XYZ file of C-alpha atoms in Angstrom:
702
model
C 33.450 -104.650 1.286
C 33.770 -105.046 -2.440
C 34.392 -101.283 -2.897
C 37.079 -101.204 -0.197
C 38.810 -104.280 -1.614
C 38.960 -102.848 -5.158
C 40.310 -99.537 -3.874
C 43.049 -101.290 -1.878
C 44.037 -103.373 -4.920
C 44.245 -100.297 -7.179
C 46.209 -98.361 -4.568
C 48.652 -101.264 -4.200
C 49.130 -101.350 -7.970
C 49.888 -97.593 -8.059
C 52.444 -98.012 -5.284
C 54.134 -100.937 -7.075
C 54.378 -98.943 -10.321
C 55.845 -95.983 -8.474
C 58.587 -98.141 -6.950
C 59.364 -99.742 -10.330
C 59.707 -96.368 -12.076
C 61.787 -94.907 -9.269
C 64.331 -97.724 -9.608
C 64.605 -97.348 -13.412
C 67.894 -95.964 -14.792
C 68.018 -92.159 -14.834
C 69.940 -92.111 -18.099
C 66.780 -92.362 -20.147
C 65.685 -88.953 -18.885
C 68.436 -87.167 -20.782
C 67.981 -89.047 -24.066
C 66.472 -86.058 -25.837
C 68.195 -83.332 -23.831
C 65.019 -82.071 -22.155
C 65.728 -79.374 -19.572
C 63.243 -79.009 -16.741
C 62.952 -75.353 -15.805
C 61.318 -76.050 -12.434
C 62.979 -75.802 -9.041
C 66.165 -77.818 -8.693
C 65.977 -80.983 -6.635
C 62.205 -81.355 -6.932
C 60.780 -84.312 -8.801
C 58.864 -83.267 -11.905
C 55.145 -83.722 -11.473
C 52.945 -84.173 -14.490
C 49.260 -84.739 -14.865
C 47.873 -86.931 -17.647
C 47.538 -85.067 -20.952
C 43.939 -86.148 -21.474
C 41.109 -86.030 -19.013
C 39.577 -89.437 -18.143
C 35.872 -89.855 -18.589
C 33.730 -88.926 -15.641
C 33.621 -91.727 -13.160
C 36.554 -93.589 -14.727
C 39.697 -94.095 -12.638
C 42.606 -91.850 -13.570
C 45.288 -93.674 -15.542
C 49.009 -92.902 -15.349
C 50.322 -91.117 -18.470
C 52.723 -93.153 -20.546
C 56.269 -91.868 -20.390
C 56.927 -89.566 -23.356
C 60.189 -89.660 -25.241
C 62.394 -86.882 -24.017
C 60.556 -86.591 -20.693
C 62.321 -87.167 -17.398
C 61.345 -90.352 -15.546
C 59.291 -89.317 -12.560
C 57.377 -91.004 -9.817
C 53.673 -90.781 -10.669
C 51.341 -89.508 -7.979
C 48.519 -91.753 -6.836
C 45.100 -90.344 -7.606
C 43.704 -88.271 -4.758
C 40.497 -90.299 -4.745
C 42.509 -93.351 -3.676
C 44.621 -92.100 -0.752
C 47.355 -94.329 0.606
C 47.503 -92.330 3.801
C 44.946 -92.135 6.569
C 41.409 -91.698 5.140
C 39.777 -88.296 5.483
C 37.037 -87.897 8.094
C 34.470 -87.064 5.400
C 35.108 -90.382 3.644
C 34.951 -92.198 6.992
C 31.472 -90.783 7.579
C 30.324 -92.035 4.167
C 30.566 -88.616 2.497
C 31.956 -87.944 -0.949
C 34.916 -85.532 -1.313
C 32.419 -82.674 -1.734
C 30.888 -83.409 1.711
C 27.625 -84.809 0.311
C 26.063 -88.180 1.243
C 27.455 -90.970 -0.949
C 24.753 -92.773 -2.948
C 24.574 -96.533 -2.854
C 26.713 -98.107 -5.540
C 27.530 -94.739 -7.148
C 30.376 -92.315 -6.814
C 30.033 -88.573 -6.376
C 28.443 -87.213 -9.508
C 30.739 -84.182 -9.789
C 33.927 -86.102 -9.139
C 35.995 -86.951 -12.206
C 38.747 -88.610 -10.225
C 40.879 -85.450 -9.855
C 41.469 -82.888 -7.166
C 42.219 -79.190 -7.597
C 45.962 -79.883 -7.354
C 45.816 -82.258 -10.309
C 43.839 -79.796 -12.392
C 46.600 -77.260 -11.784
C 49.554 -79.603 -12.356
C 49.333 -79.625 -16.152
C 52.333 -80.818 -18.103
C 54.737 -77.941 -18.789
C 54.792 -76.248 -22.166
C 57.670 -77.578 -24.291
C 59.959 -75.215 -26.225
C 62.473 -76.224 -28.905
C 65.342 -73.731 -28.599
C 67.809 -75.522 -30.874
C 67.624 -72.733 -33.505
C 67.369 -69.746 -31.144
C 70.912 -68.444 -31.852
C 71.621 -65.020 -30.327
C 68.299 -64.868 -28.457
C 69.104 -68.105 -26.589
C 70.214 -66.522 -23.291
C 67.102 -64.344 -22.949
C 64.922 -67.275 -24.022
C 66.457 -69.572 -21.381
C 65.795 -67.022 -18.638
C 62.193 -66.621 -19.845
C 61.554 -70.386 -19.913
C 63.036 -70.737 -16.440
C 60.798 -67.949 -15.081
C 57.736 -69.595 -16.649
C 58.767 -73.055 -15.334
C 58.354 -74.515 -18.803
C 60.496 -77.235 -20.363
C 63.283 -76.474 -22.825
C 64.721 -78.804 -25.459
C 68.027 -77.128 -26.408
C 69.019 -79.884 -28.870
C 65.615 -80.437 -30.441
C 63.285 -83.374 -29.996
C 61.940 -86.183 -32.132
C 58.452 -85.655 -30.736
C 56.641 -82.369 -31.539
C 57.126 -79.404 -29.214
C 54.494 -76.800 -28.382
C 56.656 -73.838 -29.454
C 59.653 -73.588 -31.805
C 61.913 -70.574 -31.346
C 63.873 -69.706 -34.484
C 66.637 -67.151 -34.607
C 66.441 -66.061 -38.239
C 63.740 -67.472 -40.487
C 60.526 -69.463 -40.635
C 62.468 -71.983 -42.738
C 65.115 -72.647 -40.061
C 63.421 -76.014 -39.571
C 60.654 -78.134 -41.100
C 57.675 -77.856 -38.757
C 54.232 -79.352 -39.243
C 52.521 -78.521 -35.939
C 52.781 -76.316 -32.872
C 53.740 -72.645 -32.980
C 56.810 -70.994 -34.497
C 58.051 -67.480 -33.776
C 58.487 -66.496 -37.442
C 56.085 -65.738 -40.283
C 56.993 -66.959 -43.761
C 57.999 -64.000 -45.898
C 58.542 -61.541 -43.041
C 62.275 -61.185 -43.699
C 61.564 -60.317 -47.338
C 58.701 -57.953 -46.456
C 60.680 -55.675 -44.128
C 63.678 -55.292 -46.404
C 64.103 -51.634 -47.224
C 62.898 -51.787 -50.839
C 59.858 -53.983 -50.133
C 58.872 -51.921 -47.094
C 59.211 -48.684 -49.093
C 56.987 -50.058 -51.871
C 54.362 -51.271 -49.414
C 54.249 -47.917 -47.618
C 54.234 -46.040 -50.945
C 51.032 -47.842 -51.980
C 49.427 -46.664 -48.744
C 50.806 -43.136 -49.259
C 49.099 -43.042 -52.661
C 45.800 -43.981 -51.025
C 46.131 -42.053 -47.761
C 48.933 -39.453 -48.069
C 48.128 -37.669 -44.806
C 47.887 -40.883 -42.795
C 51.252 -42.207 -43.983
C 53.402 -39.083 -43.762
C 55.482 -40.686 -40.972
C 57.742 -42.411 -43.526
C 60.356 -40.327 -45.370
C 59.971 -39.928 -49.109
C 61.936 -42.732 -50.763
C 63.319 -43.709 -54.157
C 64.462 -47.198 -55.161
C 67.866 -47.472 -56.798
C 68.858 -48.136 -59.511
C 65.309 -48.419 -60.978
C 64.212 -44.916 -59.951
C 67.515 -43.073 -60.141
C 66.431 -40.892 -63.086
C 63.124 -40.134 -61.358
C 65.048 -39.188 -58.206
C 67.310 -36.801 -60.131
C 64.378 -35.196 -61.966
C 62.263 -34.651 -58.847
C 65.126 -33.168 -56.819
C 65.978 -30.800 -59.673
C 62.327 -29.746 -59.997
C 62.025 -28.890 -56.298
C 65.318 -27.000 -56.294
C 64.213 -24.975 -59.316
C 61.020 -24.005 -57.486
C 62.823 -23.212 -54.222
C 66.506 -22.281 -54.648
C 66.942 -22.030 -50.853
C 66.143 -25.734 -50.415
C 69.325 -27.579 -49.483
C 68.310 -31.144 -48.726
C 70.312 -34.049 -47.351
C 69.646 -37.634 -48.386
C 70.585 -40.936 -46.791
C 71.387 -44.017 -48.900
C 70.617 -47.433 -47.369
C 71.494 -50.757 -49.043
C 68.449 -52.990 -49.378
C 70.002 -55.997 -47.669
C 72.167 -54.033 -45.246
C 71.934 -54.307 -41.482
C 73.642 -52.818 -38.432
C 74.486 -49.636 -40.334
C 76.477 -51.437 -43.023
C 76.857 -49.418 -46.244
C 74.803 -46.379 -45.132
C 76.050 -42.919 -46.152
C 74.770 -39.340 -46.526
C 74.746 -37.188 -49.689
C 73.791 -33.611 -50.530
C 73.168 -34.130 -54.253
C 72.040 -37.055 -56.458
C 75.374 -36.905 -58.277
C 77.079 -38.039 -55.063
C 75.480 -41.497 -55.198
C 78.063 -44.229 -55.656
C 76.784 -45.712 -58.882
C 79.823 -47.635 -60.071
C 78.928 -51.304 -59.926
C 77.440 -51.363 -56.438
C 73.787 -50.555 -57.184
C 73.414 -53.281 -59.802
C 74.582 -55.998 -57.427
C 73.296 -54.330 -54.267
C 70.118 -52.261 -54.769
C 69.416 -49.500 -52.286
C 66.848 -47.002 -51.050
C 67.569 -43.277 -50.897
C 65.474 -41.198 -48.484
C 65.156 -37.659 -47.298
C 67.303 -37.271 -44.189
C 65.571 -35.937 -41.043
C 67.707 -32.901 -40.241
C 65.919 -31.732 -37.092
C 65.729 -34.669 -34.656
C 64.930 -34.372 -30.977
C 68.180 -34.162 -28.995
C 68.947 -35.259 -25.439
C 72.265 -34.167 -23.943
C 72.983 -32.681 -27.411
C 72.972 -36.201 -28.881
C 70.780 -37.707 -31.570
C 69.003 -40.946 -30.597
C 66.435 -43.380 -31.913
C 63.949 -45.743 -30.272
C 63.812 -49.518 -30.671
C 60.277 -50.666 -29.872
C 59.276 -54.321 -29.806
C 56.016 -55.223 -31.542
C 54.387 -58.647 -31.350
C 52.409 -59.734 -34.391
C 50.394 -62.423 -32.600
C 48.118 -63.315 -35.479
C 47.701 -62.332 -39.124
C 44.081 -63.263 -39.688
C 42.456 -62.077 -37.505
C 45.016 -59.326 -37.090
C 46.401 -59.014 -33.533
C 49.146 -56.528 -32.627
C 50.821 -55.913 -29.262
C 53.389 -53.228 -28.360
C 55.889 -53.537 -25.522
C 55.420 -50.859 -22.880
C 59.153 -50.221 -22.795
C 61.918 -50.241 -25.373
C 65.495 -49.102 -25.875
C 66.930 -45.716 -26.799
C 70.230 -45.900 -28.712
C 72.365 -42.752 -28.699
C 74.936 -41.357 -31.050
C 78.318 -40.727 -29.455
C 79.195 -37.379 -31.038
C 77.228 -34.126 -30.451
C 74.787 -33.498 -33.276
C 75.090 -30.780 -35.907
C 72.917 -30.363 -38.974
C 74.509 -32.007 -42.023
C 77.026 -29.981 -44.016
C 79.761 -31.025 -46.450
C 82.296 -31.170 -43.610
C 80.413 -33.533 -41.271
C 78.521 -35.782 -43.706
C 80.942 -38.627 -43.031
C 80.730 -38.415 -39.217
C 78.818 -41.655 -38.657
C 78.930 -41.315 -34.837
C 77.035 -38.017 -35.198
C 74.355 -39.028 -37.707
C 73.817 -42.795 -37.403
C 72.240 -44.167 -34.239
C 73.033 -47.837 -34.938
C 74.292 -49.505 -31.768
C 76.593 -51.804 -33.758
C 78.413 -48.725 -35.114
C 78.545 -46.517 -32.028
C 79.823 -49.288 -29.766
C 83.166 -48.894 -31.556
C 83.332 -45.203 -30.662
C 85.698 -44.155 -27.902
C 82.844 -42.081 -26.456
C 80.446 -45.012 -26.070
C 79.314 -45.305 -22.436
C 78.265 -48.656 -21.002
C 75.989 -48.160 -18.024
C 73.994 -50.394 -15.707
C 71.615 -47.490 -15.143
C 68.500 -47.337 -17.296
C 68.676 -43.532 -17.556
C 72.333 -42.893 -18.404
C 74.866 -44.104 -20.930
C 74.700 -44.681 -24.675
C 71.850 -47.189 -24.381
C 68.907 -46.414 -22.099
C 65.327 -47.522 -21.639
C 62.681 -45.629 -23.584
C 60.694 -45.187 -20.370
C 63.573 -43.170 -18.887
C 63.437 -40.862 -21.921
C 59.692 -40.416 -21.488
C 60.157 -39.585 -17.803
C 62.697 -36.943 -18.730
C 60.390 -35.450 -21.360
C 57.470 -35.528 -18.953
C 59.476 -33.532 -16.417
C 59.809 -30.837 -19.090
C 56.046 -30.665 -19.637
C 55.798 -32.870 -22.751
C 52.445 -34.619 -23.288
C 53.630 -38.236 -23.051
C 50.192 -39.664 -23.846
C 50.227 -37.823 -27.168
C 53.694 -39.195 -27.982
C 52.563 -42.749 -27.214
C 49.359 -42.297 -29.182
C 51.305 -41.169 -32.265
C 53.713 -44.107 -31.944
C 50.860 -46.627 -31.617
C 49.219 -45.128 -34.710
C 52.500 -45.414 -36.651
C 52.922 -49.086 -35.665
C 49.361 -50.098 -36.586
C 49.504 -48.309 -39.947
C 52.852 -49.901 -40.789
C 51.613 -53.413 -39.976
C 48.483 -52.763 -42.068
C 50.793 -51.906 -44.979
C 52.740 -55.157 -44.527
C 49.944 -57.685 -43.958
C 48.564 -57.992 -47.533
C 51.744 -59.488 -48.984
C 52.384 -61.455 -45.786
C 49.063 -63.226 -46.425
C 50.276 -64.203 -49.887
C 53.507 -65.600 -48.452
C 51.553 -67.438 -45.758
C 49.144 -69.201 -48.115
C 52.127 -70.171 -50.273
C 54.063 -71.821 -47.430
C 51.095 -73.112 -45.427
C 48.197 -73.627 -47.866
C 44.734 -74.098 -46.394
C 43.974 -77.718 -45.630
C 47.606 -78.784 -45.283
C 49.399 -79.404 -41.972
C 51.491 -76.556 -40.693
C 52.268 -74.513 -37.607
C 50.636 -71.317 -36.477
C 52.937 -68.292 -36.469
C 53.776 -65.242 -34.397
C 56.721 -62.852 -34.520
C 58.479 -60.132 -32.553
C 59.421 -57.177 -34.771
C 61.827 -54.364 -33.988
C 60.531 -50.910 -34.983
C 63.216 -48.222 -35.234
C 61.607 -44.824 -34.681
C 63.066 -41.322 -34.618
C 61.424 -38.452 -32.744
C 61.645 -35.124 -34.535
C 62.197 -31.869 -32.663
C 58.412 -31.306 -32.732
C 57.980 -34.849 -31.227
C 56.488 -36.313 -34.403
C 57.580 -39.985 -34.723
C 59.271 -41.023 -37.987
C 59.639 -44.661 -39.031
C 63.246 -45.477 -39.941
C 62.919 -49.203 -40.576
C 61.408 -52.473 -39.347
C 63.569 -55.417 -38.304
C 62.324 -58.978 -38.736
C 65.077 -60.290 -36.446
C 65.760 -57.639 -33.800
C 68.746 -58.426 -31.623
C 67.755 -60.143 -28.384
C 71.272 -60.359 -26.961
C 71.478 -59.424 -23.295
C 75.231 -58.884 -23.132
C 77.710 -56.593 -24.819
C 81.352 -56.846 -25.794
C 83.804 -54.985 -23.615
C 87.391 -54.473 -24.762
C 89.747 -55.510 -21.985
C 92.887 -54.739 -23.971
C 93.572 -53.998 -27.639
C 91.939 -56.807 -29.618
C 90.793 -58.699 -26.497
C 87.035 -58.617 -25.825
C 84.810 -60.095 -23.145
C 81.033 -60.525 -23.092
C 79.603 -58.564 -20.172
C 75.948 -58.734 -19.083
C 73.883 -55.679 -20.009
C 71.265 -54.985 -17.351
C 69.405 -52.528 -19.601
C 69.061 -55.115 -22.378
C 68.068 -57.863 -19.961
C 65.387 -55.752 -18.289
C 63.639 -55.002 -21.590
C 64.296 -58.053 -23.758
C 63.660 -60.838 -21.246
C 60.301 -59.272 -20.402
C 59.380 -59.095 -24.111
C 60.259 -62.751 -24.790
C 58.729 -64.048 -21.559
C 55.458 -62.210 -22.041
C 55.293 -63.177 -25.708
C 55.466 -66.802 -24.577
C 52.751 -66.136 -21.991
C 50.458 -64.722 -24.661
C 51.163 -67.672 -26.971
C 50.859 -70.318 -24.207
C 49.036 -73.194 -25.966
C 47.874 -74.751 -22.678
C 46.544 -71.564 -21.098
C 42.965 -71.968 -22.305
C 42.937 -75.621 -21.264
C 44.086 -74.725 -17.754
C 41.531 -71.945 -17.441
C 38.695 -74.166 -18.670
C 39.620 -76.932 -16.245
C 39.897 -74.461 -13.401
C 36.431 -73.102 -14.202
C 34.965 -76.607 -14.441
C 36.310 -77.416 -11.001
C 35.486 -74.083 -9.400
C 31.925 -73.418 -10.587
C 30.106 -76.442 -9.130
C 32.041 -76.149 -5.887
C 31.300 -72.443 -5.509
C 27.569 -73.069 -5.807
C 27.240 -75.646 -3.028
C 30.289 -75.371 -0.779
C 29.905 -74.400 2.888
C 31.073 -70.845 3.720
C 33.626 -72.339 6.107
C 35.400 -73.943 3.131
C 35.926 -70.685 1.216
C 39.390 -69.939 2.589
C 41.023 -73.208 1.500
C 39.362 -72.835 -1.908
C 40.899 -69.409 -2.383
C 44.288 -70.779 -1.447
C 43.868 -73.529 -4.013
C 42.902 -70.982 -6.667
C 46.083 -69.017 -6.089
C 48.112 -72.192 -6.442
C 46.281 -72.978 -9.707
C 47.607 -69.828 -11.391
C 51.085 -70.662 -12.720
C 51.718 -66.952 -13.459
C 50.960 -65.721 -9.954
C 54.681 -65.137 -9.277
C 55.219 -63.154 -12.499
C 54.849 -59.392 -13.072
C 52.017 -58.050 -15.199
C 52.385 -58.573 -18.944
C 54.511 -55.844 -20.550
C 52.810 -56.164 -23.953
C 49.786 -53.973 -24.635
C 47.212 -54.946 -27.256
C 46.625 -52.170 -29.778
C 44.787 -54.145 -32.465
C 41.937 -55.154 -32.609
C 41.530 -52.862 -29.590
C 41.655 -49.797 -31.855
C 40.372 -51.551 -34.974
C 37.434 -49.167 -35.480
C 39.852 -46.274 -35.910
C 42.021 -48.005 -38.526
C 39.907 -50.548 -40.439
C 39.166 -48.036 -43.195
C 42.873 -48.220 -44.125
C 42.725 -51.946 -44.943
C 41.853 -51.584 -48.622
C 44.971 -53.347 -49.891
C 44.261 -56.157 -47.459
C 40.880 -56.691 -49.150
C 42.588 -56.570 -52.559
C 44.971 -59.292 -51.352
C 41.965 -61.492 -50.499
C 40.710 -61.093 -54.078
C 44.195 -61.839 -55.419
C 44.533 -65.025 -53.331
C 41.069 -66.194 -54.370
C 42.030 -66.241 -58.050
C 45.548 -67.677 -57.678
C 44.107 -71.103 -58.410
C 47.020 -73.423 -57.635
C 47.850 -73.834 -53.967
C 51.304 -72.656 -53.023
C 51.799 -70.157 -55.848
C 52.370 -66.434 -55.280
C 51.739 -65.054 -58.774
C 48.538 -64.702 -60.738
C 48.511 -66.170 -64.233
C 46.727 -64.652 -67.258
C 43.805 -67.088 -66.935
C 43.333 -66.171 -63.282
C 43.364 -62.461 -64.114
C 40.806 -62.943 -66.900
C 38.604 -64.970 -64.528
C 38.829 -62.144 -61.981
C 37.701 -59.596 -64.595
C 34.880 -61.832 -65.831
C 33.535 -62.911 -62.426
C 33.589 -59.349 -61.086
C 31.817 -58.018 -64.230
C 34.579 -55.492 -64.967
C 34.746 -55.901 -68.746
C 32.615 -53.615 -70.899
C 32.415 -52.082 -74.330
C 35.224 -49.709 -73.352
C 37.340 -52.455 -71.731
C 37.391 -55.581 -73.870
C 39.033 -58.825 -72.832
C 41.764 -58.101 -75.394
C 42.481 -54.823 -73.563
C 42.525 -56.774 -70.296
C 45.178 -59.113 -71.722
C 47.312 -56.165 -72.832
C 46.978 -54.575 -69.370
C 48.093 -57.825 -67.756
C 51.110 -58.222 -70.052
C 52.322 -54.607 -69.696
C 52.104 -54.429 -65.897
C 53.437 -57.934 -65.310
C 56.418 -57.426 -67.605
C 57.386 -54.174 -65.880
C 57.174 -55.610 -62.373
C 59.036 -58.777 -63.294
C 61.883 -56.654 -64.639
C 62.175 -54.918 -61.249
C 62.309 -58.078 -59.118
C 65.384 -60.198 -58.674
C 63.356 -63.370 -58.070
C 62.480 -64.791 -61.493
C 61.558 -68.302 -60.300
C 57.825 -67.837 -60.972
C 56.224 -66.088 -63.906
C 53.021 -64.160 -63.508
C 51.532 -61.128 -61.788
C 52.726 -60.438 -58.237
C 50.470 -58.790 -55.648
C 51.966 -55.314 -56.141
C 51.417 -55.570 -59.912
C 47.815 -56.661 -59.235
C 47.356 -53.617 -56.990
C 48.608 -51.341 -59.785
C 46.180 -52.953 -62.245
C 43.378 -52.608 -59.689
C 44.122 -48.889 -59.276
C 43.953 -48.480 -63.050
C 40.590 -50.244 -63.255
C 39.204 -48.216 -60.342
C 40.244 -44.917 -61.916
C 38.563 -45.885 -65.194
C 35.288 -46.914 -63.572
C 34.891 -44.166 -60.927
C 36.472 -41.113 -62.500
C 35.206 -38.302 -60.296
C 36.272 -39.648 -56.876
C 39.542 -39.487 -54.888
C 41.756 -42.531 -55.377
C 40.942 -44.217 -52.059
C 37.208 -43.843 -52.729
C 37.649 -45.173 -56.268
C 39.466 -48.227 -54.947
C 36.982 -48.801 -52.102
C 34.062 -48.598 -54.541
C 35.643 -51.123 -56.901
C 36.397 -53.512 -54.021
C 32.765 -53.301 -52.872
C 31.605 -54.003 -56.405
C 33.905 -57.029 -56.794
C 32.925 -58.495 -53.446
C 29.245 -58.004 -54.261
C 29.436 -59.851 -57.594
C 31.500 -62.650 -56.081
C 28.991 -63.119 -53.283
C 26.177 -63.411 -55.858
C 28.235 -65.949 -57.789
C 28.840 -67.983 -54.631
C 25.140 -67.926 -53.770
C 24.331 -69.178 -57.257
C 26.801 -72.030 -56.872
C 25.254 -72.943 -53.550
C 21.763 -73.087 -55.058
C 23.017 -75.224 -57.953
C 24.768 -77.543 -55.550
C 21.643 -77.968 -53.412
C 19.342 -78.535 -56.393
C 21.766 -81.102 -57.824
C 21.834 -82.995 -54.526
C 18.052 -82.959 -54.072
C 17.557 -84.233 -57.642
C 19.599 -87.327 -56.931
C 22.612 -86.105 -58.910
C 26.012 -85.551 -57.324
C 26.873 -81.887 -56.706
C 29.571 -81.948 -59.400
C 27.321 -83.241 -62.185
C 26.582 -79.770 -63.574
C 28.798 -77.684 -65.794
C 32.451 -77.492 -64.782
C 32.091 -73.812 -63.943
C 29.132 -74.418 -61.655
C 30.596 -77.562 -60.166
C 33.960 -76.040 -59.281
C 34.325 -75.629 -55.535
C 33.858 -72.033 -54.504
C 37.014 -70.320 -53.383
C 37.571 -68.342 -50.267
C 35.328 -65.296 -49.900
C 37.077 -61.990 -49.627
C 36.674 -60.120 -46.381
C 34.021 -57.452 -46.122
C 31.243 -58.887 -48.288
C 27.986 -56.936 -48.294
C 25.946 -57.895 -45.186
C 23.150 -59.409 -47.269
C 25.547 -61.862 -48.895
C 27.956 -62.646 -46.094
C 26.066 -65.287 -44.130
C 25.003 -67.368 -47.101
C 28.361 -67.055 -48.801
C 30.306 -68.229 -45.771
C 28.297 -71.446 -45.564
C 29.894 -72.912 -48.641
C 33.195 -71.094 -49.030
C 36.233 -73.085 -48.036
C 37.148 -72.623 -44.395
C 40.055 -70.233 -44.105
C 43.228 -71.598 -42.570
C 43.866 -69.362 -39.550
C 46.904 -67.174 -40.162
C 48.158 -66.950 -36.603
């Protein structure tokens, strides 16, 4: 009697609260502009954010600011309707005899429906800009909740249109990495790839030879003259690209270094000059490039995904090899969509296989019909993408630790990159550039009359871009693991002891538990760490960046001071009779001064990562003279990591002996008492386990 009375009282209280909330004003629901992406007309159903303790009655979740007011559901263990036959016979919900004075041991007060009715993921789209339309469609398909005007409470995901710094964020996930915009600018990208070309020339021959202007103009002139003197028949073409240019702005072709427009422009607007690819693959006699979408899901550990489909952007004038008469025909040589859309020959098409913009999959189908090995083409493209990201990640780590230092609050990051790739006539892929903010617009401008334009939906863009954004969100879903864990907790004990006759309803419940059951398969394919074994040997600069970050000293800085560089030399035992500390100081000053003169950003003084890499190469060549450069560098990295692991072990022993002797761990010498910094990746196996016990925990770069 006492149990029945308490259940009736609790049920009555739930019903009274439901009536009170239902009569509350609806205006409060729109206070923060929250948009429910569920089915129209259905009341939003939300489960409590935290699980109650086992055996405790489920409590209604307090209304959250920005949430719609909804009628809470009564807990399934306290039905207001007619009791179930199992309960009437004195059985618990799992059809087992109910013990005296005790509830069912496996019951936590929730049914399968409540496990599956998690609160929706919240997305702040207030800074989404041109990707807003595709983002809205994706959120609606996922049945998540959008906040188009922001929210005072934290959201799960923040979608920025341009930069990591679009907003101040201290939690959740944001779709930009700090420093990515700077890293993929043409000069920075060329320098990063050049470092890898010095180490692995054969592996990085997918990027055209490049010179940075104005700094390397004289070098460019000298090298072109030298090649022409050796081969008089060589008649090259070069393409000049402004460093900060986009959408084809400021790009032009030249046949000779003397044709470069030097007057005033290069000083205020540096550029990159590259060898022009004169023999591209043609389709319908037109040159085209490929825009592939790459998701950098995490930086440390490195996770890379590639979209299974992309876009092919076509020129609008039949291609001819460059000559003095056609060098200025931009519709023949430049594949930029933003340029060719202004051509009278541009063809808008709702078909994925015709027109001036098509899907990459339609191009592959066409090549396959001609006997081309499509698997080989894809394999080469995947290799190009992984190698390019490996070239970018070292400096991205430096940017990351500067903006989000370890131990401080900050969001985790992910980013969609746009890789522009050209297929040569022999089907070799060539990297043209990487875009930190690829266009995610799903409409195009159509000129109705002279000067009058209208935005018209582009089915080709929508098919590719919505899938990329939607599936990126699915991969980054912060509640996915929680849902899966809860589903497993509910399913495992039931599967072990349920009657066979109950299996069909259970399967039905499982299908309802999967919120992605109505969605197509994910269009993003993981390529790293899936193929990590094939590419990890290339990550030498990444290991150098770990050493660089370790000796930066002050959190938030991006440049190494002279004291930090001396400490690096001393701790790694690199000084000797032939390399004194005075020589080390001179090396630091010479390299740092040269690199600082080449960078426009003079806010911080000190040695940047690329200057540190140059100094590291110099030290490696001095110490291991008879080896190829990549083996010299790898040997020096191993040596540094070995000495640092020994130093960290020594500090650990000193710390333990100080504690056991009744003295505080910091009572020794300042050098011994200083907290050990982050261990570089790839320590020798004998030192790794012990070293990781006392090194500072690394803030996950994801």
